[in-house]
Coordinates of C-alpha atoms in Angstrom, one line a residue:
Chain Y
M5 CA 31.1 -11.6 -11.4
A6 CA 29.2 -13.4 -14.2
D7 CA 30.5 -13.9 -17.8
V8 CA 30.0 -11.2 -20.4
L9 CA 26.8 -12.2 -22.1
F10 CA 26.3 -9.2 -24.5
P11 CA 29.4 -7.2 -25.2
R12 CA 27.4 -4.1 -26.3
M13 CA 24.1 -3.3 -24.7
A14 CA 21.9 -0.4 -26.1
L15 CA 19.3 1.1 -23.7
I16 CA 16.5 3.0 -25.4
G17 CA 15.1 5.2 -22.6
I18 CA 17.0 5.8 -19.3
G19 CA 14.2 6.2 -16.7
L20 CA 13.8 4.1 -13.6
L21 CA 14.1 0.8 -15.5
G22 CA 16.8 1.8 -18.0
S23 CA 19.0 3.3 -15.3
S24 CA 18.5 0.3 -13.0
I25 CA 19.4 -2.1 -15.8
A26 CA 22.5 0.0 -16.6
L27 CA 23.7 -0.1 -12.9
A28 CA 22.9 -3.8 -12.4
A29 CA 24.4 -5.0 -15.7
R30 CA 27.6 -3.1 -14.9
E31 CA 27.8 -4.4 -11.4
H32 CA 27.4 -8.0 -12.5
G33 CA 29.8 -7.6 -15.5
V34 CA 27.3 -9.1 -18.0
V35 CA 28.0 -6.3 -20.6
E36 CA 31.1 -4.4 -21.6
H37 CA 29.7 -1.3 -23.3
I38 CA 26.5 0.4 -22.4
A39 CA 25.1 2.8 -25.1
V40 CA 22.3 5.1 -23.9
H41 CA 19.7 6.9 -26.0
T42 CA 16.9 9.1 -24.8
R43 CA 15.0 11.8 -26.7
S44 CA 15.4 14.5 -24.1
K45 CA 18.8 16.2 -24.3
D46 CA 18.5 17.1 -20.6
T47 CA 17.8 13.6 -19.5
L48 CA 20.7 12.3 -21.7
D49 CA 23.0 14.8 -20.1
R50 CA 21.8 13.7 -16.6
A51 CA 22.4 10.1 -17.5
E52 CA 26.0 11.1 -18.5
E53 CA 26.5 13.0 -15.2
L54 CA 25.4 9.9 -13.3
G55 CA 27.8 7.8 -15.4
L56 CA 25.1 5.3 -16.3
G57 CA 26.6 4.4 -19.8
D58 CA 29.7 4.4 -21.9
S59 CA 28.3 6.3 -24.8
Y60 CA 25.4 8.6 -25.1
H61 CA 23.3 9.1 -28.3
Q62 CA 20.6 11.5 -29.3
D63 CA 20.2 9.5 -32.4
V64 CA 18.7 6.1 -31.6
T65 CA 20.0 4.5 -34.8
E66 CA 23.6 5.3 -33.6
C67 CA 22.8 3.8 -30.2
V68 CA 21.7 0.4 -31.5
A69 CA 24.3 0.1 -34.2
D70 CA 26.5 -2.9 -33.5
A71 CA 24.6 -3.7 -30.2
D72 CA 24.3 -7.3 -29.2
L73 CA 21.4 -6.6 -26.9
V74 CA 18.8 -3.8 -27.4
I75 CA 16.4 -3.1 -24.5
V76 CA 13.5 -0.7 -25.1
C77 CA 12.8 1.0 -21.8
T78 CA 10.3 3.6 -22.9
P79 CA 6.6 4.0 -22.3
V80 CA 4.7 1.3 -24.2
G81 CA 3.0 3.8 -26.6
V82 CA 6.2 4.7 -28.6
C83 CA 7.4 1.1 -29.3
E84 CA 6.1 0.9 -32.8
T85 CA 7.9 4.1 -33.8
I86 CA 11.1 2.9 -32.2
A87 CA 10.8 -0.5 -34.0
K88 CA 10.4 1.2 -37.4
T89 CA 13.3 3.6 -36.7
I90 CA 15.8 1.1 -35.5
A91 CA 14.9 -1.9 -37.8
A92 CA 17.4 -1.1 -40.6
H93 CA 20.2 -0.5 -38.1
L94 CA 20.2 -3.7 -36.0
K95 CA 23.1 -6.1 -36.1
P96 CA 22.3 -9.6 -37.4
G97 CA 22.0 -11.9 -34.4
A98 CA 21.2 -9.1 -31.9
V99 CA 18.6 -9.8 -29.2
V100 CA 15.9 -7.1 -29.1
T101 CA 13.8 -6.9 -26.0
D102 CA 11.8 -4.5 -23.9
V103 CA 10.6 -3.9 -20.3
G104 CA 7.0 -2.9 -21.0
S105 CA 4.1 -3.8 -18.7
V106 CA 2.0 -5.1 -21.6
K107 CA 3.1 -7.7 -24.0
S108 CA 0.5 -8.5 -26.7
S109 CA 0.6 -4.8 -27.8
I110 CA 4.4 -4.8 -27.9
V111 CA 4.3 -7.8 -30.2
K112 CA 1.8 -6.1 -32.5
Q113 CA 3.7 -2.9 -32.5
M114 CA 7.2 -4.2 -33.0
A115 CA 7.3 -7.7 -34.5
P116 CA 6.1 -6.6 -38.0
H117 CA 8.9 -4.1 -38.4
L118 CA 11.9 -6.0 -37.0
P119 CA 14.2 -7.8 -39.5
K120 CA 14.3 -11.6 -39.5
H121 CA 18.0 -11.6 -38.6
V122 CA 17.4 -10.4 -35.0
H123 CA 15.9 -12.3 -32.1
F124 CA 12.8 -10.5 -30.7
I125 CA 12.0 -11.6 -27.2
P126 CA 9.5 -9.3 -25.4
G127 CA 10.2 -9.0 -21.6
H128 CA 8.8 -7.6 -18.4
P129 CA 10.7 -7.3 -15.2
I130 CA 8.0 -7.1 -12.5
A131 CA 9.9 -4.6 -10.4
G132 CA 9.7 -0.9 -9.9
T133 CA 9.1 1.9 -7.5
E134 CA 6.9 5.0 -7.5
N135 CA 9.9 7.1 -8.6
S136 CA 10.9 7.8 -12.2
G137 CA 13.8 9.2 -14.2
P138 CA 17.5 8.3 -14.4
D139 CA 18.1 9.3 -10.8
A140 CA 15.6 6.8 -9.6
G141 CA 17.5 3.7 -10.7
F142 CA 19.4 1.3 -8.4
A143 CA 21.2 -1.9 -9.1
E144 CA 19.3 -4.0 -6.6
L145 CA 15.8 -3.3 -8.1
F146 CA 15.6 -6.8 -9.8
I147 CA 16.8 -8.9 -6.9
G148 CA 14.3 -11.6 -6.1
R149 CA 11.7 -10.2 -8.5
W150 CA 10.2 -12.1 -11.4
C151 CA 11.0 -11.2 -15.0
V152 CA 8.5 -12.6 -17.6
L153 CA 9.7 -13.3 -21.2
T154 CA 7.2 -13.9 -23.9
P155 CA 9.1 -15.2 -27.0
A156 CA 7.1 -16.4 -30.0
E157 CA 7.4 -20.2 -30.5
D158 CA 9.8 -19.9 -33.4
V159 CA 12.4 -17.8 -31.6
D160 CA 15.9 -19.2 -31.3
K161 CA 16.2 -21.1 -28.0
D162 CA 19.8 -20.1 -27.4
A163 CA 18.9 -16.4 -27.7
V164 CA 16.1 -16.9 -25.1
A165 CA 18.5 -18.8 -22.8
K166 CA 21.0 -16.0 -23.1
L167 CA 18.5 -13.3 -22.3
Q168 CA 17.3 -15.4 -19.4
A169 CA 20.9 -15.7 -18.1
F170 CA 21.1 -11.9 -18.3
W171 CA 18.1 -11.3 -16.1
E172 CA 19.2 -14.0 -13.7
A173 CA 22.6 -12.4 -13.4
L174 CA 20.8 -9.2 -12.4
G175 CA 19.0 -11.1 -9.6
S176 CA 15.7 -12.0 -11.2
N177 CA 13.7 -15.2 -11.5
V178 CA 12.7 -15.8 -15.1
E179 CA 9.4 -17.2 -16.3
L180 CA 8.4 -17.8 -19.9
M181 CA 4.7 -17.4 -20.8
D182 CA 2.4 -16.5 -23.6
A183 CA 2.0 -12.7 -24.2
E184 CA -1.8 -12.9 -23.9
H185 CA -1.7 -14.7 -20.5
H186 CA 0.9 -12.3 -19.3
D187 CA -1.5 -9.4 -20.0
Q188 CA -4.3 -11.1 -18.0
V189 CA -2.0 -11.9 -15.1
L190 CA -0.7 -8.3 -15.0
A191 CA -4.1 -6.8 -15.4
I192 CA -5.0 -8.2 -12.0
T193 CA -1.6 -8.0 -10.2
S194 CA -0.6 -4.6 -11.4
H195 CA -2.8 -2.7 -13.8
L196 CA -6.1 -2.8 -11.8
P197 CA -4.2 -2.0 -8.5
H198 CA -2.8 1.1 -10.1
L199 CA -6.1 2.2 -11.6
I200 CA -7.8 1.7 -8.2
A201 CA -5.1 3.6 -6.4
Y202 CA -5.2 6.5 -8.9
N203 CA -9.0 6.6 -8.6
I204 CA -9.3 6.7 -4.8
V205 CA -6.6 9.4 -4.5
G206 CA -8.6 11.4 -7.1
T207 CA -11.8 10.9 -5.3
A208 CA -10.3 12.1 -2.0
A209 CA -8.8 15.1 -3.7
D210 CA -12.3 16.1 -5.0
L211 CA -14.2 16.0 -1.8
E212 CA -15.8 19.2 -0.6
M213 CA -16.9 18.1 2.9
V214 CA -13.4 16.9 4.0
R215 CA -10.5 19.3 3.5
D216 CA -7.3 18.3 1.7
S217 CA -5.3 18.9 4.8
E218 CA -7.4 16.4 6.7
V219 CA -6.9 13.7 4.0
I220 CA -3.2 14.3 4.4
K221 CA -3.2 14.4 8.2
Y222 CA -5.2 11.3 8.8
S223 CA -3.8 9.3 5.9
A224 CA -2.2 6.8 8.3
G225 CA -5.6 5.2 8.6
G226 CA -5.0 3.4 5.3
F227 CA -5.2 6.0 2.6
R228 CA -1.5 6.6 2.4
D229 CA -0.9 3.0 1.3
F230 CA -2.6 3.8 -2.0
T231 CA -0.6 7.0 -2.7
R232 CA 2.5 5.1 -3.5
L233 CA 1.0 3.5 -6.6
A234 CA -0.8 6.7 -7.5
A235 CA 2.6 8.5 -7.5
S236 CA 3.8 6.4 -10.4
D237 CA 4.8 7.8 -13.8
P238 CA 1.6 9.1 -15.6
T239 CA 2.8 8.6 -19.2
M240 CA 3.8 5.0 -18.5
W241 CA 0.5 4.2 -17.0
R242 CA -1.6 6.1 -19.6
D243 CA 0.0 3.9 -22.2
V244 CA -0.5 0.7 -20.2
F245 CA -4.3 1.3 -20.1
L246 CA -4.4 2.3 -23.7
H247 CA -2.5 -0.9 -24.7
N248 CA -4.1 -3.5 -22.4
K249 CA -7.6 -2.3 -22.7
E250 CA -9.5 -5.6 -23.0
A251 CA -7.8 -7.3 -20.0
A252 CA -8.0 -4.1 -17.9
L253 CA -11.7 -3.7 -18.6
E254 CA -12.4 -7.3 -17.9
M255 CA -10.7 -7.2 -14.4
L256 CA -12.3 -3.8 -13.7
G257 CA -15.7 -5.3 -14.5
R258 CA -15.1 -8.1 -12.0
F259 CA -13.9 -5.7 -9.4
T260 CA -16.9 -3.5 -9.7
E261 CA -19.3 -6.4 -9.6
D262 CA -17.7 -7.6 -6.3
L263 CA -17.7 -4.1 -4.9
T264 CA -21.4 -3.7 -5.7
A265 CA -22.1 -6.9 -3.7
L266 CA -20.1 -5.4 -0.8
Q267 CA -21.9 -2.2 -1.0
R268 CA -25.2 -4.1 -0.8
A269 CA -23.9 -6.0 2.3
I270 CA -23.1 -2.7 4.0
R271 CA -26.5 -1.1 3.1
W272 CA -28.4 -4.1 4.4
G273 CA -26.1 -4.6 7.5
D274 CA -25.1 -8.1 6.4
G275 CA -22.2 -8.5 8.9
D276 CA -21.7 -12.2 8.0
A277 CA -21.0 -11.4 4.4
L278 CA -18.5 -8.7 5.4
F279 CA -16.8 -10.9 7.9
D280 CA -16.5 -13.7 5.4
L281 CA -14.7 -11.6 2.8
F282 CA -12.5 -9.8 5.4
S283 CA -11.4 -13.2 6.8
R284 CA -10.6 -14.8 3.5
T285 CA -8.3 -12.1 2.3
R286 CA -6.0 -12.2 5.3
S287 CA -4.1 -15.3 4.3
I288 CA -3.1 -13.9 0.9
R289 CA -0.6 -11.5 2.4
R290 CA 1.0 -14.4 4.3
S291 CA 1.5 -16.3 1.0
I292 CA 3.1 -13.3 -0.6
I293 CA 5.5 -12.9 2.3
D294 CA 6.3 -16.6 2.2
A295 CA 7.0 -16.3 -1.5
G296 CA 9.6 -13.6 -0.8
Q297 CA 7.6 -10.9 -2.6
E298 CA 6.8 -8.9 0.4
I299 CA 8.6 -8.0 3.7
E300 CA 7.5 -9.4 7.0
A301 CA 7.7 -6.1 9.0
A302 CA 4.3 -4.8 10.1
D303 CA 3.1 -1.6 8.5
F304 CA 5.7 -2.0 5.7
G305 CA 8.3 -1.5 8.3
R306 CA 7.5 2.2 8.5
H307 CA 8.2 2.4 12.2
I308 CA 11.7 1.2 11.6
N309 CA 12.3 3.6 8.7
D310 CA 10.7 6.6 10.2
A311 CA 12.6 9.5 8.7
E312 CA 12.8 11.5 11.9
G313 CA 14.6 8.6 13.6
E314 CA 12.3 9.1 16.6
V315 CA 11.4 5.5 16.9
E316 CA 14.6 3.6 16.7
K317 CA 13.6 1.6 19.7
S318 CA 10.9 -0.2 17.7
Q319 CA 13.8 -2.0 15.9
T320 CA 14.1 -4.2 18.8
R321 CA 10.8 -5.7 18.0
L322 CA 12.1 -7.5 14.9
Chain N
M282 CA 9.2 10.7 32.3
A283 CA 5.9 12.6 32.3
D284 CA 3.8 13.1 35.5
V285 CA 1.2 10.5 36.5
L286 CA -2.0 11.6 34.9
F287 CA -4.3 8.8 35.8
P288 CA -3.2 6.6 38.8
R289 CA -5.3 3.7 37.7
M290 CA -6.0 2.8 34.1
A291 CA -8.5 0.1 33.0
L292 CA -8.1 -1.4 29.5
I293 CA -11.1 -3.1 28.2
G294 CA -9.8 -5.3 25.4
I295 CA -6.0 -6.0 25.0
G296 CA -5.5 -6.4 21.2
L297 CA -3.1 -4.3 19.1
L298 CA -4.4 -1.0 20.4
G299 CA -4.9 -2.0 24.1
S300 CA -1.5 -3.7 24.3
S301 CA 0.2 -0.7 22.6
I302 CA -1.4 1.7 25.0
A303 CA -0.3 -0.5 28.0
L304 CA 3.3 -0.5 26.8
A305 CA 3.4 3.2 25.9
A306 CA 1.6 4.4 29.1
R307 CA 4.0 2.3 31.2
E308 CA 7.1 3.6 29.3
H309 CA 6.1 7.2 29.7
G310 CA 5.0 6.9 33.4
V311 CA 1.5 8.5 32.9
V312 CA -0.3 5.7 34.9
E313 CA 0.6 3.7 38.0
H314 CA -1.6 0.7 37.8
I315 CA -2.9 -1.0 34.6
A316 CA -6.0 -3.2 35.0
V317 CA -6.6 -5.4 32.0
H318 CA -9.9 -7.1 31.0
T319 CA -10.7 -9.2 28.0
R320 CA -13.4 -11.8 27.5
S321 CA -11.2 -14.6 26.3
K322 CA -9.3 -16.4 29.1
D323 CA -6.6 -17.4 26.7
T324 CA -6.0 -13.8 25.6
L325 CA -6.0 -12.6 29.2
D326 CA -3.4 -15.2 30.1
R327 CA -1.3 -14.2 27.2
A328 CA -1.5 -10.5 28.3
E329 CA -0.3 -11.6 31.7
E330 CA 2.6 -13.6 30.2
L331 CA 3.6 -10.6 28.3
G332 CA 3.4 -8.5 31.5
L333 CA 1.2 -5.9 29.9
G334 CA -0.7 -5.0 33.1
D335 CA -0.7 -5.0 36.9
S336 CA -3.9 -6.8 37.4
Y337 CA -6.0 -9.1 35.1
H338 CA -9.7 -9.4 35.3
Q339 CA -12.2 -11.7 33.6
D340 CA -15.0 -9.6 35.2
V341 CA -15.1 -6.2 33.5
T342 CA -16.8 -4.6 36.4
E343 CA -13.9 -5.5 38.7
C344 CA -11.5 -4.1 36.1
V345 CA -13.1 -0.6 36.0
A346 CA -13.7 -0.4 39.7
D347 CA -11.7 2.6 41.1
A348 CA -10.2 3.4 37.7
D349 CA -9.4 7.0 36.9
L350 CA -9.2 6.3 33.2
V351 CA -11.2 3.6 31.3
I352 CA -10.3 2.9 27.7
V353 CA -12.5 0.7 25.7
C354 CA -10.3 -1.1 23.1
T355 CA -12.7 -3.6 21.7
P356 CA -14.4 -3.8 18.3
V357 CA -17.0 -1.0 17.9
G358 CA -19.9 -3.4 17.9
V359 CA -19.8 -4.4 21.6
C360 CA -19.5 -0.9 23.0
E361 CA -23.1 -0.6 24.0
T362 CA -23.0 -3.8 26.0
I363 CA -19.8 -2.7 27.7
A364 CA -21.3 0.7 28.6
K365 CA -24.4 -0.9 30.2
T366 CA -22.2 -3.4 32.1
I367 CA -19.7 -1.0 33.5
A368 CA -22.0 2.0 34.2
A369 CA -22.8 1.3 37.8
H370 CA -19.2 0.4 38.6
L371 CA -17.5 3.6 37.4
K372 CA -15.8 5.9 39.9
P373 CA -17.1 9.5 40.1
G374 CA -14.8 11.8 38.1
A375 CA -13.4 9.0 35.9
V376 CA -12.6 9.6 32.3
V377 CA -14.2 7.1 30.0
T378 CA -12.9 6.9 26.4
D379 CA -12.4 4.5 23.6
V380 CA -10.2 3.9 20.5
G381 CA -12.9 3.0 17.9
S382 CA -12.6 4.0 14.3
V383 CA -16.2 5.4 14.2
K384 CA -17.4 8.0 16.7
S385 CA -21.1 8.9 16.1
S386 CA -22.1 5.3 16.7
I387 CA -20.0 5.1 19.9
V388 CA -21.7 8.2 21.3
K389 CA -25.1 6.6 20.5
Q390 CA -24.1 3.3 22.0
M391 CA -22.4 4.5 25.1
A392 CA -23.5 8.0 26.2
P393 CA -27.1 7.1 27.2
H394 CA -25.9 4.4 29.7
L395 CA -23.0 6.2 31.4
P396 CA -23.6 8.0 34.7
K397 CA -23.4 11.8 34.8
H398 CA -20.5 11.7 37.2
V399 CA -18.0 10.4 34.7
H400 CA -16.4 12.3 31.8
F401 CA -17.1 10.6 28.5
I402 CA -14.7 11.6 25.8
P403 CA -14.7 9.4 22.7
G404 CA -11.3 9.0 21.0
H405 CA -9.6 7.6 18.0
P406 CA -5.8 7.2 17.7
I407 CA -5.2 7.0 13.9
A408 CA -2.5 4.4 14.1
G409 CA -2.3 0.7 13.6
T410 CA -0.8 -2.1 11.8
E411 CA -2.2 -5.1 10.0
N412 CA -1.5 -7.3 13.0
S413 CA -3.8 -8.0 15.9
G414 CA -3.8 -9.5 19.3
P415 CA -1.8 -8.7 22.5
D416 CA 1.4 -9.8 20.9
A417 CA 1.1 -7.2 18.1
G418 CA 1.4 -4.1 20.4
F419 CA 4.4 -1.9 20.7
A420 CA 5.0 1.3 22.6
E421 CA 6.0 3.4 19.6
L422 CA 2.7 2.9 17.7
F423 CA 1.4 6.4 18.5
I424 CA 4.5 8.5 17.9
G425 CA 3.8 11.2 15.4
R426 CA 0.3 9.9 14.7
W427 CA -2.9 11.9 15.2
C428 CA -5.4 11.1 17.9
V429 CA -8.9 12.6 17.4
L430 CA -11.1 13.3 20.5
T431 CA -14.8 14.1 20.0
P432 CA -16.1 15.3 23.4
A433 CA -19.7 16.7 23.5
E434 CA -19.8 20.4 24.1
D435 CA -20.8 20.2 27.8
V436 CA -17.9 17.9 28.8
D437 CA -15.6 19.2 31.5
K438 CA -12.6 21.0 29.8
D439 CA -10.1 19.9 32.4
A440 CA -11.0 16.2 31.8
V441 CA -10.5 16.8 28.0
A442 CA -7.1 18.5 28.7
K443 CA -6.0 15.6 30.8
L444 CA -6.9 13.0 28.2
Q445 CA -5.2 15.2 25.6
A446 CA -2.0 15.3 27.8
F447 CA -2.2 11.5 28.1
W448 CA -2.2 11.0 24.3
E449 CA 0.5 13.6 23.8
A450 CA 2.7 11.8 26.4
L451 CA 2.3 8.7 24.3
G452 CA 3.7 10.6 21.3
S453 CA 0.5 11.6 19.5
N454 CA -0.8 14.9 18.1
V455 CA -4.3 15.6 19.4
E456 CA -7.1 17.1 17.4
L457 CA -10.6 17.9 18.7
M458 CA -13.6 17.6 16.3
D459 CA -17.2 16.8 15.9
A460 CA -18.0 13.1 15.9
E461 CA -19.9 13.3 12.7
H462 CA -17.1 15.1 10.9
H463 CA -14.7 12.5 12.2
D464 CA -16.8 9.8 10.6
Q465 CA -16.7 11.5 7.2
V466 CA -13.0 12.2 7.3
L467 CA -12.2 8.6 8.3
A468 CA -14.6 7.2 5.7
I469 CA -12.3 8.5 3.0
T470 CA -8.9 8.2 4.8
S471 CA -9.4 4.8 6.3
H472 CA -12.7 3.0 5.8
L473 CA -13.0 3.2 2.0
P474 CA -9.3 2.3 1.5
H475 CA -9.8 -0.8 3.6
L476 CA -13.0 -1.7 1.7
I477 CA -11.3 -1.3 -1.6
A478 CA -8.3 -3.3 -0.5
Y479 CA -10.5 -6.2 0.8
N480 CA -12.5 -6.1 -2.4
I481 CA -9.5 -6.3 -4.8
V482 CA -7.9 -9.0 -2.9
G483 CA -11.2 -10.9 -3.0
T484 CA -11.6 -10.3 -6.8
A485 CA -8.0 -11.7 -7.4
A486 CA -8.7 -14.7 -5.3
D487 CA -11.8 -15.6 -7.3
L488 CA -10.2 -15.5 -10.8
E489 CA -10.4 -18.6 -12.8
M490 CA -8.1 -17.6 -15.7
V491 CA -5.2 -16.5 -13.5
R492 CA -3.9 -19.0 -10.9
D493 CA -3.6 -18.0 -7.3
S494 CA 0.1 -18.8 -7.4
E495 CA 0.5 -16.3 -10.3
V496 CA -1.3 -13.6 -8.2
I497 CA 1.2 -14.2 -5.4
K498 CA 4.3 -14.5 -7.7
Y499 CA 3.7 -11.3 -9.6
S500 CA 2.3 -9.3 -6.7
A501 CA 5.3 -6.9 -6.8
G502 CA 3.6 -5.2 -9.7
G503 CA 1.3 -3.4 -7.3
F504 CA -1.2 -5.9 -5.9
R505 CA 0.9 -6.6 -2.8
D506 CA 0.4 -2.9 -1.5
F507 CA -3.3 -3.7 -1.0
T508 CA -2.8 -6.9 0.9
R509 CA -1.5 -5.1 4.0
L510 CA -4.9 -3.4 4.6
A511 CA -6.7 -6.6 3.5
A512 CA -4.9 -8.5 6.3
S513 CA -6.5 -6.3 9.0
D514 CA -8.7 -7.7 11.8
P515 CA -12.0 -8.9 10.2
T516 CA -14.2 -8.4 13.3
M517 CA -13.0 -4.8 13.8
W518 CA -13.6 -3.9 10.2
R519 CA -17.0 -5.7 10.0
D520 CA -18.1 -3.4 12.9
V521 CA -16.7 -0.3 11.3
F522 CA -18.9 -0.8 8.2
L523 CA -21.9 -1.7 10.2
H524 CA -21.5 1.4 12.4
N525 CA -20.4 4.0 9.8
K526 CA -22.8 2.9 7.1
E527 CA -24.0 6.3 5.8
A528 CA -20.5 7.9 5.4
A529 CA -19.0 4.7 4.0
L530 CA -21.8 4.4 1.4
E531 CA -21.4 8.1 0.5
M532 CA -17.7 7.8 -0.2
L533 CA -18.1 4.5 -2.0
G534 CA -20.7 6.1 -4.2
R535 CA -18.3 8.9 -5.2
F536 CA -15.5 6.4 -5.7
T537 CA -17.6 4.2 -8.0
E538 CA -18.8 7.2 -10.0
D539 CA -15.2 8.3 -10.6
L540 CA -14.2 4.8 -11.5
T541 CA -16.9 4.5 -14.0
A542 CA -15.6 7.7 -15.7
L543 CA -12.1 6.2 -15.7
Q544 CA -13.5 2.9 -17.2
R545 CA -15.1 5.0 -20.0
A546 CA -11.9 6.8 -20.7
I547 CA -10.1 3.4 -21.1
R548 CA -12.9 2.0 -23.3
W549 CA -12.8 5.0 -25.6
G550 CA -9.0 5.4 -25.5
D551 CA -9.1 8.8 -24.0
G552 CA -5.4 9.1 -23.1
D553 CA -5.7 12.8 -22.1
A554 CA -8.2 12.0 -19.4
L555 CA -6.1 9.2 -18.1
F556 CA -2.9 11.3 -18.1
D557 CA -4.7 14.2 -16.3
L558 CA -5.8 12.1 -13.4
F559 CA -2.5 10.2 -13.2
S560 CA -0.6 13.5 -13.0
R561 CA -2.8 15.1 -10.4
T562 CA -2.6 12.3 -7.8
R563 CA 1.2 12.3 -7.8
S564 CA 1.7 15.4 -5.5
I565 CA -0.5 14.0 -2.8
R566 CA 2.0 11.5 -1.7
R567 CA 4.6 14.2 -1.4
S568 CA 2.3 16.2 0.9
I569 CA 1.8 13.1 3.1
I570 CA 5.6 12.6 3.4
D571 CA 6.1 16.3 4.1
A572 CA 3.4 16.1 6.9
G573 CA 5.4 13.3 8.5
Q574 CA 2.7 10.7 7.9
E575 CA 4.7 8.6 5.4
I576 CA 8.3 7.6 5.0
E577 CA 10.4 9.0 2.2
A578 CA 12.0 5.7 1.1
A579 CA 10.9 4.4 -2.3
D580 CA 8.7 1.3 -2.4
F581 CA 8.0 1.7 1.3
G582 CA 11.7 1.0 1.9
R583 CA 11.2 -2.6 1.0
H584 CA 14.6 -2.9 -0.6
I585 CA 16.2 -1.8 2.7
N586 CA 14.1 -4.2 4.8
D587 CA 14.4 -7.2 2.6
A588 CA 14.2 -10.1 4.9
E589 CA 16.9 -12.1 3.2
G590 CA 19.3 -9.3 3.8
E591 CA 20.5 -9.7 0.1
V592 CA 20.2 -6.0 -0.7
E593 CA 21.9 -4.2 2.2
K594 CA 23.9 -2.2 -0.4
S595 CA 20.7 -0.4 -1.4
Q596 CA 20.9 1.3 2.0
T597 CA 23.6 3.6 0.7
R598 CA 20.9 5.2 -1.5
L599 CA 19.3 7.0 1.4

């Protein structure tokens, strides 16, 4: 059990991230009181049924009152409104952070409205699943994952250290970087992959010569790997692309350029070009496994997890 | 234990597919003798060390002699040479099949060279992992997966039924279809996904503003999902694109067209267009899970399988 770092934590939004933070912070004893706000009455009631917090607030200003740590866990697009609404109600010395997948836009949206007497430290835990809502959360989500913090240069070092200790207590590794660099890194490691996944699933759904049922039946050929990302929360991802436009377009441009070269290699039967690319990408997965960011099991361990339990014997392979 | 369907089975090639067939056919008792051929002496020795077969042959004509079932488990590009080489040595009444990811090309490469007294039934088990070589095989690979057979119309129905029974004994569901339709279906469910995965991993590797180590570290944001397909066997995939060129280019054209529309939506901040696509793709994963072709566990069950065993507690979520 870690020390209490922030006696009162306010969570604005209680989806996958908010609920996971609630469960993890409780498990590790780093907060005493968890105040939960979300706009939807139904979702707030569900959060209460799940016992995620200690108090539940339809009014966000009540939720943040007296909080030592405020974490905005909403889609990126509503952060400016939230900053404006909560600004006058924040306790002096409070740490205000978020979990958004873009950071420059969060700074632009929130920093101008927040009072000087709080410590604003944008954050992004690089962890998630394709599920959303308060039922999707689990305490182990952050274990072994990276959490990026992008404080401005003049932010109080002790406040940053405390927020870092909070994420470390939840199991994360913390890295500090510039908001703009964060947005470039995430554009390639997260935003472009989601865009590509959404796009290929859409392309498949629109085909007229191949029936939908065939796409489903034969998805084990590779297609199904993309459907996980393409099942992610639509509102969250809409906001990511609206708020990290430049970096996303830049990465997309590079991707398309490379894909056009590959298309040309296929058209002209340039087997050497294909073989060269296909060989060079193989080692990257190994590096990700070695870095502890991916599991070793073949096929994402699907044969071990098979829901029907038909293939338990394959466990002996590990 | 099923009945013996083919007393002597010859496997030409002993990589992931060949070795999995060997293990599964043995386990289910559908063959008596397994003859193994592969060009590389080292691989053949390894297959013997692993006990995958009953006899091991550097000479492919010896391997197929007297075989009741011959399965070509090599990259697609060498099938014509194999057909020419084995033709004169095939036993009358033998079933000759393959496991290649393209089918029209296999028919063009092999059919003209095979004698009239054998039953040629091209096949494609839609199952695999990112690993390759004789050590990668496991008997459960085919359980619950589809196997497509594409016999010509004049092929003996009893021979087709027997090959179907063979794959069903190994755990597969069998579907018969036209070779050309197979190539279209697989172009979207398998070939395009692999091409896209190889491409995005290549694009990431080439970036100059984001370091490789950052791509690895923050891959849990989505990128890592693509690296599984991009770790697949380069020779096999080179041959797929060289031998299913038209269908692959057609699907790639549609994908690029859709991606360009998505790029435009991002550039012009068209949130509704983004939200519409991102919503519509969500249900497809559900259908794939319901069809038994994907596991239910969030995040491919990675939290359950975590190699460090740090997160066993998350198992209670299932």
